[in-house]
Short mmCIF file of C-alpha atoms in Angstrom, two decimals:
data_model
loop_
_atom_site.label_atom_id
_atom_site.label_comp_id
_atom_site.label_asym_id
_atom_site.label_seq_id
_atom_site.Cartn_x
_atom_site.Cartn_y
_atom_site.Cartn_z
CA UNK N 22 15.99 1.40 0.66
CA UNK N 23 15.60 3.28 -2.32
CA UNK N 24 16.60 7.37 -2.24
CA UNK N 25 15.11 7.94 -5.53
CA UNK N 26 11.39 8.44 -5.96
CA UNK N 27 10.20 6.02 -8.37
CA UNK N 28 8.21 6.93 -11.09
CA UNK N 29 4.88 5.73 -10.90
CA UNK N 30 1.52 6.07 -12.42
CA UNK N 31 -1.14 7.32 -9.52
CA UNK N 32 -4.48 6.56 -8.81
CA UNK N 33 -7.13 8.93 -6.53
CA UNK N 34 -8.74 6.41 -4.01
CA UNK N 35 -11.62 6.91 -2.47
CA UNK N 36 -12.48 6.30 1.49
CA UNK N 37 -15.55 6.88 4.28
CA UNK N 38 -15.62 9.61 6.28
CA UNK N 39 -15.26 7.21 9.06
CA UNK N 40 -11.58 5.84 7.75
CA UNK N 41 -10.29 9.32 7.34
CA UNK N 42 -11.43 10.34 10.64
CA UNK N 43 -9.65 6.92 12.03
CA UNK N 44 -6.63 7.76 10.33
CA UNK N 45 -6.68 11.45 11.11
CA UNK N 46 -6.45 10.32 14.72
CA UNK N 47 -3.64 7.75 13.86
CA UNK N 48 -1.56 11.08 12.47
CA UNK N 49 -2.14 12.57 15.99
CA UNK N 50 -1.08 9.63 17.81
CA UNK N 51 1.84 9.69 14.95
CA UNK N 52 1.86 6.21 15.47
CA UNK N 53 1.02 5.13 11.73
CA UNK N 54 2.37 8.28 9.99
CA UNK N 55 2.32 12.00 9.90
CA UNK N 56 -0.33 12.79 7.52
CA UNK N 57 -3.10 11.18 5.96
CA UNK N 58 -1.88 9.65 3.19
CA UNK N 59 1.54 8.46 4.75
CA UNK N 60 -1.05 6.25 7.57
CA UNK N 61 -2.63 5.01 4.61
CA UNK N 62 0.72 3.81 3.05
CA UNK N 63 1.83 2.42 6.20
CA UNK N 64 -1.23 0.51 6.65
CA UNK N 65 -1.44 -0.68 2.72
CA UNK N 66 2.31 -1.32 3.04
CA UNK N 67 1.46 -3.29 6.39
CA UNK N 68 -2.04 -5.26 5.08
CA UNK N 69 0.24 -6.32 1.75
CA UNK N 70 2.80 -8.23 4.09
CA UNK N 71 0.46 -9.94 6.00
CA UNK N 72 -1.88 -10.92 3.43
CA UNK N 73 1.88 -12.81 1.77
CA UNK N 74 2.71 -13.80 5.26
CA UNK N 75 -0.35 -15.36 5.29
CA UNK N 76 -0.55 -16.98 1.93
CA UNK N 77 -3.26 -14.87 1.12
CA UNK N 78 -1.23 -13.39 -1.83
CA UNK N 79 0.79 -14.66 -3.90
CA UNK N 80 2.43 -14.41 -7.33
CA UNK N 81 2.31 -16.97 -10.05
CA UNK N 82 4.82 -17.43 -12.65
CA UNK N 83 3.45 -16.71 -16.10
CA UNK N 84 6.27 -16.30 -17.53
CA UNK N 85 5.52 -19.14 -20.22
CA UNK N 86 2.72 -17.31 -21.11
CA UNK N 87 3.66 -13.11 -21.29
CA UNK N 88 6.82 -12.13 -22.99
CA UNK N 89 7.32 -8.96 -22.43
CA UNK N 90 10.87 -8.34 -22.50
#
């Protein structure tokens, strides 16, 4: 895993009252994370793997058509 912190462009997200207060209790529980925003990586990091798991994702080649070396 990487030590350094990557650097990376950031977007604000917005989210219901009702998924904060879900993954405020998640940070109690400390199940998912310790704070809000590390649950909400965990469970973007965890949605991401399943949804390639599951074919649901997927990358195409397009290298023929981009080159951007």
């Amino acid at each position: 895993m990487a030590t350094e912190k990557a650097e990376t462009d950031r977007i604000p997200i917005t989210l219901s009252l009702a998924t904060i207060g879900f993954m405020e209790r998640l940070v109690r529980q400390g199940t998912h994370g310790t704070s809000v925003p590390g649950v909400a990586r965990t469970l973007i990091e965890e949605g991401i793997r399943n949804a390639i798991k599951d074919g649901l994702l997927a990358i195409r080649d397009t290298s023929r058509n981009n080159h951007h070396d």
